[in-house]
């Protein structure tokens, strides 16, 4: 076994780990720095994120507003975002030749539309800065010695002055961190889609529309709500509106075993009363028209037809023949459709968990442990997670930069 000493060891070869190591090396070129990665590959999550395009960050430039996208970590990230946030991220990448573009929904991607651009940027930076990359080095134990940290991997015994845990949602590493005196909040999934088997949507995979969704309890009390694009899939419902609900509801939906009721308003904010009044006007105006042929309320045609069938309005029926009762049914279906959720599916592009190192044990001016000096945390190893849209990466960049600066200030 080799026994090698480093100034900084970063455990975890993902986004947060690379960003920490690169910034530390830039701030302190004389330090000996290595990244430890348990697998053969690095930056695997970066590669698949954003459908292989890498959603680098989100076009939100006010720290307080940016924090609102973090179900866990909102309060703690306010200070850090004042030190390093979206504008700094864009400048950082652009200084290294990576141009970033903004899409209509605020998500930001490399102009190349390829995550490989980000990976190439990171790998060329660690090569330029002479940061060692030790792959296939699973960490077995971390022990605090008087003057340094001692890390046993599957291959070597390493020592270092400062250690950075950037291991993401890795249960084995959470166990190691727990052995160092930190409390770990047990993980539950976040960012998942809803499994729903329902006649009204079974033939509609691929249909997308803006909707508002409420999770209701058995007394019909609203416990969570969200709005935005909703996508009907082969297994149920997905899209930003659903993923947002799953992130904010990660803790409350887990004890329900992901079996609960949702109420969907396919018209976003229109009330049942508003819709009935509008339907009565349409009944007069379009008396001889068949309902199935001409969708109303800007709804996708297949969804409109499905809601008509669910309201008892058959193909071929014209407006003049529709009873008030059927119009009430339709108004109800459009504004208060009830669906039973029966389980979840992992959102393929981003596997995110709510859970990790308890935030009470971390100093958010430096992301240093309150239990041990020279022990730092970056990225999703902490109990911080966000809704989809580039926010989880922004947490990785911010925490990584602040850790690097804190270590540099102590050298």
Coordinates of C-alpha atoms in Angstrom, one line a residue:
X1 CA 0.0 0.0 0.0
X2 CA 1.2 3.5 -0.9
X3 CA 1.2 6.1 1.8
X4 CA 0.8 9.5 0.1
X5 CA 0.2 12.8 1.7
X6 CA -1.9 15.6 0.1
X7 CA -2.8 19.1 1.1
X8 CA -6.4 18.5 -0.1
X9 CA -8.2 15.3 -0.9
X10 CA -11.6 15.6 -2.5
X11 CA -13.7 12.4 -2.2
X12 CA -16.1 12.1 -5.1
X13 CA -15.4 12.6 -8.8
X14 CA -18.7 14.4 -9.7
X15 CA -19.6 18.0 -10.4
X16 CA -19.1 19.3 -6.9
X17 CA -15.8 17.4 -6.4
X18 CA -14.2 18.6 -9.7
X19 CA -15.4 22.2 -9.1
X20 CA -13.9 22.3 -5.6
X21 CA -10.6 20.8 -6.7
X22 CA -10.2 23.1 -9.7
X23 CA -11.0 26.3 -7.7
X24 CA -8.7 25.2 -4.9
X25 CA -5.8 24.6 -7.3
X26 CA -6.4 28.0 -9.0
X27 CA -6.4 29.8 -5.7
X28 CA -3.4 27.9 -4.3
X29 CA -1.3 26.6 -7.2
X30 CA 1.3 25.1 -4.8
X31 CA -1.0 22.7 -3.0
X32 CA -1.0 19.0 -3.7
X33 CA -4.6 18.0 -4.6
X34 CA -6.2 14.8 -5.6
X35 CA -9.8 13.7 -6.4
X36 CA -10.7 10.2 -5.2
X37 CA -13.4 8.3 -7.1
X38 CA -14.7 4.9 -6.2
X39 CA -15.7 4.0 -9.8
X40 CA -13.7 3.8 -13.1
X41 CA -15.6 6.7 -14.6
X42 CA -15.9 10.3 -13.4
X43 CA -18.7 13.0 -13.9
X44 CA -21.2 10.3 -14.8
X45 CA -24.2 12.3 -13.6
X46 CA -23.0 15.4 -15.5
X47 CA -22.9 13.2 -18.7
X48 CA -26.6 12.2 -18.5
X49 CA -28.1 15.3 -16.9
X50 CA -30.5 17.4 -18.9
X51 CA -31.0 14.6 -21.4
X52 CA -27.2 14.6 -22.2
X53 CA -27.1 18.4 -22.6
X54 CA -26.1 19.3 -19.0
X55 CA -28.4 21.9 -17.4
X56 CA -25.6 23.9 -15.9
X57 CA -27.7 26.4 -14.0
X58 CA -30.9 28.5 -14.1
X59 CA -31.4 32.1 -15.2
X60 CA -32.3 33.4 -11.7
X61 CA -30.0 36.3 -10.6
X62 CA -31.4 37.4 -7.2
X63 CA -30.1 35.2 -4.3
X64 CA -33.3 35.3 -2.3
X65 CA -35.4 34.2 -5.4
X66 CA -32.8 31.5 -6.2
X67 CA -33.2 30.0 -2.8
X68 CA -36.9 29.5 -3.3
X69 CA -36.1 26.5 -5.6
X70 CA -34.6 24.5 -2.8
X71 CA -37.2 22.5 -0.7
X72 CA -34.2 21.7 1.6
X73 CA -31.5 24.2 2.0
X74 CA -33.5 27.4 1.2
X75 CA -32.4 29.3 4.4
X76 CA -28.8 28.0 4.5
X77 CA -28.0 28.9 0.9
X78 CA -28.9 32.6 1.1
X79 CA -25.5 33.6 2.4
X80 CA -23.5 31.4 0.0
X81 CA -25.5 32.6 -3.0
X82 CA -24.4 36.2 -2.2
X83 CA -20.8 34.9 -2.5
X84 CA -21.2 32.8 -5.6
X85 CA -24.2 32.2 -7.8
X86 CA -25.6 32.2 -11.3
X87 CA -23.7 35.1 -12.8
X88 CA -20.4 33.8 -11.3
X89 CA -21.1 30.3 -12.7
X90 CA -21.6 31.8 -16.2
X91 CA -18.4 33.9 -15.9
X92 CA -16.4 30.9 -14.7
X93 CA -17.3 28.7 -17.6
X94 CA -17.0 31.5 -20.2
X95 CA -13.5 32.3 -18.9
X96 CA -12.7 28.7 -19.8
X97 CA -14.1 28.9 -23.3
X98 CA -17.6 27.4 -22.5
X99 CA -20.4 29.6 -23.7
X100 CA -23.7 29.1 -22.0
X101 CA -27.2 29.9 -23.5
X102 CA -30.5 30.4 -21.9
X103 CA -33.7 28.6 -23.0
X104 CA -37.3 30.1 -22.7
X105 CA -38.0 28.4 -19.4
X106 CA -34.8 29.8 -17.8
X107 CA -32.7 26.6 -18.0
X108 CA -29.1 27.2 -19.1
X109 CA -27.0 24.8 -21.3
X110 CA -23.7 24.9 -23.0
X111 CA -24.2 26.3 -26.6
X112 CA -22.9 22.9 -27.9
X113 CA -26.0 21.2 -26.3
X114 CA -23.6 18.5 -25.1
X115 CA -22.6 17.6 -21.6
X116 CA -19.3 16.5 -23.0
X117 CA -18.4 20.2 -23.3
X118 CA -18.6 20.5 -19.5
X119 CA -16.7 17.2 -18.9
X120 CA -13.9 18.2 -21.4
X121 CA -13.6 21.6 -19.6
X122 CA -13.2 19.9 -16.2
X123 CA -10.8 17.2 -17.3
X124 CA -8.6 19.7 -19.2
X125 CA -8.6 22.0 -16.1
X126 CA -7.4 19.2 -13.7
X127 CA -4.7 18.3 -16.2
X128 CA -3.6 21.9 -16.6
X129 CA -3.6 22.4 -12.8
X130 CA -1.9 19.0 -12.1
X131 CA -4.7 17.7 -9.9
X132 CA -4.3 14.0 -9.5
X133 CA -7.3 11.8 -10.4
X134 CA -7.4 8.5 -8.5
X135 CA -10.2 6.3 -10.0
X136 CA -11.2 2.9 -8.6
X137 CA -10.4 4.1 -5.1
X138 CA -13.5 3.3 -2.9
X139 CA -13.0 4.9 0.5
X140 CA -13.2 2.3 3.3
X141 CA -12.5 4.5 6.3
X142 CA -11.6 8.1 7.3
X143 CA -9.9 8.7 10.6
X144 CA -8.8 12.0 12.2
X145 CA -5.2 11.9 13.4
X146 CA -3.6 14.7 15.4
X147 CA -2.2 16.6 12.5
X148 CA -4.1 15.2 9.5
X149 CA -6.7 12.9 8.1
X150 CA -6.0 9.3 7.3
X151 CA -8.0 7.7 4.5
X152 CA -8.0 4.0 3.7
X153 CA -9.1 3.2 0.2
X154 CA -9.4 -0.2 -1.6
X155 CA -5.8 0.4 -2.9
X156 CA -3.9 2.9 -0.7
X157 CA -3.5 4.5 2.7
X158 CA -3.6 8.3 2.1
X159 CA -3.2 11.3 4.4
X160 CA -4.2 14.9 3.9
X161 CA -4.5 18.2 5.6
X162 CA -8.0 19.0 4.4
X163 CA -10.7 16.6 3.2
X164 CA -13.7 17.5 1.2
X165 CA -16.7 15.1 1.0
X166 CA -18.4 15.5 -2.3
X167 CA -19.8 12.1 -2.5
X168 CA -23.4 12.9 -3.5
X169 CA -26.2 10.5 -2.4
X170 CA -23.9 7.6 -1.5
X171 CA -25.2 5.6 1.6
X172 CA -21.8 4.0 2.2
X173 CA -20.1 7.4 2.5
X174 CA -22.9 8.7 4.7
X175 CA -22.1 5.9 7.0
X176 CA -18.4 7.0 7.1
X177 CA -19.5 10.6 7.7
X178 CA -21.8 9.4 10.5
X179 CA -18.8 7.6 12.1
X180 CA -17.1 11.0 12.3
X181 CA -19.9 12.4 14.5
X182 CA -22.3 13.9 11.9
X183 CA -26.0 13.2 11.9
X184 CA -27.4 11.9 8.6
X185 CA -31.0 12.7 7.7
X186 CA -32.3 9.4 6.2
X187 CA -32.7 9.7 2.4
X188 CA -36.0 9.6 0.6
X189 CA -36.5 10.0 -3.2
X190 CA -37.1 13.5 -4.6
X191 CA -37.8 14.4 -8.3
X192 CA -40.0 11.5 -9.3
X193 CA -43.1 11.0 -11.6
X194 CA -46.5 9.8 -10.6
X195 CA -47.9 6.3 -11.5
X196 CA -51.5 6.7 -12.4
X197 CA -53.8 4.1 -14.2
X198 CA -56.9 6.0 -15.3
X199 CA -59.2 5.6 -18.3
X200 CA -59.1 9.3 -19.0
X201 CA -55.4 9.4 -19.7
X202 CA -54.6 5.9 -20.9
X203 CA -54.7 6.8 -24.6
X204 CA -52.9 10.2 -24.1
X205 CA -49.2 9.6 -23.7
X206 CA -47.2 12.6 -25.1
X207 CA -50.0 15.1 -24.4
X208 CA -48.7 18.2 -22.6
X209 CA -50.5 21.2 -21.2
X210 CA -50.2 23.8 -18.5
X211 CA -52.1 22.7 -15.4
X212 CA -52.3 23.3 -11.6
X213 CA -52.2 20.2 -9.4
X214 CA -53.1 19.8 -5.7
X215 CA -52.2 16.8 -3.5
X216 CA -55.2 16.3 -1.2
X217 CA -55.6 14.1 1.9
X218 CA -58.5 11.8 2.8
X219 CA -60.4 14.8 4.1
X220 CA -59.8 16.7 0.8
X221 CA -57.5 19.1 2.5
X222 CA -54.8 20.5 0.2
X223 CA -51.3 19.4 1.5
X224 CA -49.2 20.4 -1.5
X225 CA -49.8 22.4 -4.7
X226 CA -47.9 23.2 -7.9
X227 CA -48.5 24.5 -11.4
X228 CA -46.7 24.5 -14.7
X229 CA -46.3 22.1 -17.7
X230 CA -47.8 18.7 -17.1
X231 CA -46.9 15.7 -19.4
X232 CA -49.1 12.6 -19.7
X233 CA -46.9 9.5 -20.0
X234 CA -47.4 5.7 -20.5
X235 CA -47.2 5.3 -16.7
X236 CA -49.1 8.4 -15.5
X237 CA -48.0 12.0 -15.2
X238 CA -44.7 13.8 -15.4
X239 CA -43.4 17.3 -16.4
X240 CA -42.1 20.2 -14.3
X241 CA -45.4 20.6 -12.4
X242 CA -45.3 17.0 -11.2
X243 CA -41.5 17.0 -10.5
X244 CA -41.9 20.2 -8.4
X245 CA -44.6 18.5 -6.3
X246 CA -42.4 15.5 -5.8
X247 CA -39.5 17.7 -4.6
X248 CA -41.5 19.8 -2.2
X249 CA -43.5 16.7 -1.1
X250 CA -40.5 14.3 -0.8
X251 CA -40.8 14.0 3.0
X252 CA -44.6 14.0 3.2
X253 CA -45.3 11.6 0.3
X254 CA -42.8 8.9 1.4
X255 CA -44.9 7.8 4.5
X256 CA -47.9 7.5 2.3
X257 CA -46.0 4.8 0.2
X258 CA -46.7 7.1 -2.8
X259 CA -50.4 6.3 -2.7
X260 CA -52.5 9.5 -2.6
X261 CA -55.0 11.6 -4.5
X262 CA -54.4 14.6 -6.7
X263 CA -56.7 17.2 -8.1
X264 CA -55.9 18.6 -11.5
X265 CA -57.2 21.9 -13.0
X266 CA -56.5 21.5 -16.7
X267 CA -57.2 25.2 -17.1
X268 CA -54.7 26.4 -14.5
X269 CA -56.8 29.0 -12.5
X270 CA -60.3 29.0 -13.9
X271 CA -63.0 28.1 -11.4
X272 CA -65.8 25.6 -12.0
X273 CA -68.3 28.5 -12.0
X274 CA -66.3 30.5 -14.6
X275 CA -66.2 27.5 -16.8
X276 CA -69.9 26.7 -16.5
X277 CA -70.7 30.3 -17.6
X278 CA -68.3 30.0 -20.6
X279 CA -69.8 26.6 -21.6
X280 CA -73.3 28.1 -21.5
X281 CA -72.1 30.9 -23.9
X282 CA -70.6 28.2 -26.2
X283 CA -73.8 26.2 -26.1
X284 CA -75.7 29.3 -27.5
X285 CA -73.0 30.4 -29.9
X286 CA -72.1 27.0 -31.4
X287 CA -75.5 25.3 -31.2
X288 CA -75.1 23.1 -34.3
X289 CA -71.4 22.3 -33.8
X290 CA -70.2 18.8 -32.6
X291 CA -68.2 19.2 -29.4
X292 CA -65.7 16.4 -30.2
X293 CA -64.6 18.1 -33.4
X294 CA -63.6 21.5 -32.1
X295 CA -61.6 21.7 -28.8
X296 CA -62.2 24.7 -26.5
X297 CA -60.2 26.5 -23.8
X298 CA -56.9 25.9 -25.7
X299 CA -56.9 22.3 -24.5
X300 CA -55.0 19.7 -26.6
X301 CA -57.6 18.0 -28.8
X302 CA -57.1 14.5 -27.4
X303 CA -57.4 15.7 -23.8
X304 CA -60.5 17.7 -24.7
X305 CA -62.1 14.6 -26.2
X306 CA -61.2 12.5 -23.2
X307 CA -62.7 15.0 -20.8
X308 CA -65.9 15.0 -22.9
X309 CA -66.2 11.2 -22.7
X310 CA -65.6 11.3 -19.0
X311 CA -68.4 13.8 -18.7
X312 CA -70.9 11.5 -20.6
X313 CA -70.7 13.5 -23.8
X314 CA -70.5 11.1 -26.7
X315 CA -69.0 11.6 -30.2
X316 CA -71.4 13.3 -32.6
X317 CA -73.3 15.2 -29.9
X318 CA -73.9 18.9 -30.7
X319 CA -73.8 21.8 -28.3
X320 CA -77.6 22.4 -28.6
X321 CA -78.4 18.9 -27.2
X322 CA -76.1 18.9 -24.2
X323 CA -77.9 19.0 -20.9
X324 CA -76.9 21.4 -18.1
X325 CA -75.9 18.4 -16.0
X326 CA -73.4 17.2 -18.6
X327 CA -71.9 20.7 -18.9
X328 CA -71.5 20.8 -15.1
X329 CA -69.8 17.4 -15.3
X330 CA -67.5 18.8 -18.0
X331 CA -66.7 21.9 -16.0
X332 CA -65.8 19.7 -13.0
X333 CA -63.6 17.4 -15.1
X334 CA -61.7 20.4 -16.5
X335 CA -61.1 22.2 -13.2
X336 CA -61.2 19.4 -10.5
X337 CA -60.3 16.1 -12.1
X338 CA -59.4 13.6 -9.3
X339 CA -56.7 11.0 -10.0
X340 CA -55.4 8.2 -7.7
X341 CA -51.6 8.1 -7.6
X342 CA -50.3 4.5 -7.0
X343 CA -46.6 4.6 -6.8
X344 CA -43.7 6.6 -8.4
X345 CA -41.1 6.2 -11.1
X346 CA -37.6 7.7 -10.9
X347 CA -37.2 10.7 -13.2
X348 CA -34.6 9.3 -15.6
X349 CA -32.5 12.4 -16.1
X350 CA -31.8 13.3 -12.5
X351 CA -31.8 10.9 -9.6
X352 CA -32.1 13.2 -6.6
X353 CA -32.7 12.3 -2.9
X354 CA -33.8 14.4 0.0
X355 CA -31.5 13.5 2.9
X356 CA -27.8 13.6 3.8
X357 CA -25.6 15.4 6.2
X358 CA -27.7 17.4 8.7
X359 CA -27.3 21.1 7.9
X360 CA -27.1 22.0 11.6
X361 CA -23.6 20.4 11.7
X362 CA -22.2 22.7 9.0
X363 CA -20.9 26.3 8.9
X364 CA -22.4 27.8 5.8
X365 CA -19.9 30.6 5.6
X366 CA -17.3 28.0 4.7
X367 CA -19.2 24.6 4.3
X368 CA -16.8 23.3 7.0
X369 CA -17.9 20.8 9.6
X370 CA -18.8 22.1 13.0
X371 CA -17.6 18.8 14.5
X372 CA -14.1 18.7 12.9
X373 CA -11.8 21.4 11.5
X374 CA -10.5 20.8 7.9
X375 CA -13.5 18.6 7.0
X376 CA -15.7 20.2 4.3
X377 CA -18.9 19.2 2.4
X378 CA -19.9 20.1 -1.2
X379 CA -22.9 19.3 -3.3
X380 CA -25.6 16.7 -2.6
X381 CA -23.9 14.9 0.2
X382 CA -25.6 17.5 2.3
X383 CA -29.4 17.5 3.0
X384 CA -29.9 20.0 0.2
X385 CA -31.8 19.4 -2.9
X386 CA -33.7 21.4 -5.5
X387 CA -36.5 21.2 -8.1
X388 CA -35.5 20.3 -11.6
X389 CA -34.0 23.0 -13.8
X390 CA -30.3 23.4 -13.1
X391 CA -30.6 24.2 -9.4
X392 CA -28.9 21.1 -8.1
X393 CA -25.8 21.9 -10.2
X394 CA -25.8 25.5 -8.9
X395 CA -25.6 24.2 -5.4
X396 CA -22.6 22.1 -6.4
X397 CA -20.8 25.1 -8.0
X398 CA -21.6 27.4 -5.1
X399 CA -20.6 25.0 -2.3
X400 CA -17.5 23.8 -4.2
X401 CA -16.3 27.4 -4.8
X402 CA -16.8 28.4 -1.2
X403 CA -15.0 25.3 0.2
X404 CA -12.1 26.0 -2.1
X405 CA -11.9 29.7 -1.0
X406 CA -12.2 28.7 2.7
X407 CA -9.3 26.2 2.4
X408 CA -7.2 28.8 0.5
X409 CA -7.9 31.4 3.2
X410 CA -6.6 29.0 5.8
X411 CA -3.4 28.0 4.0

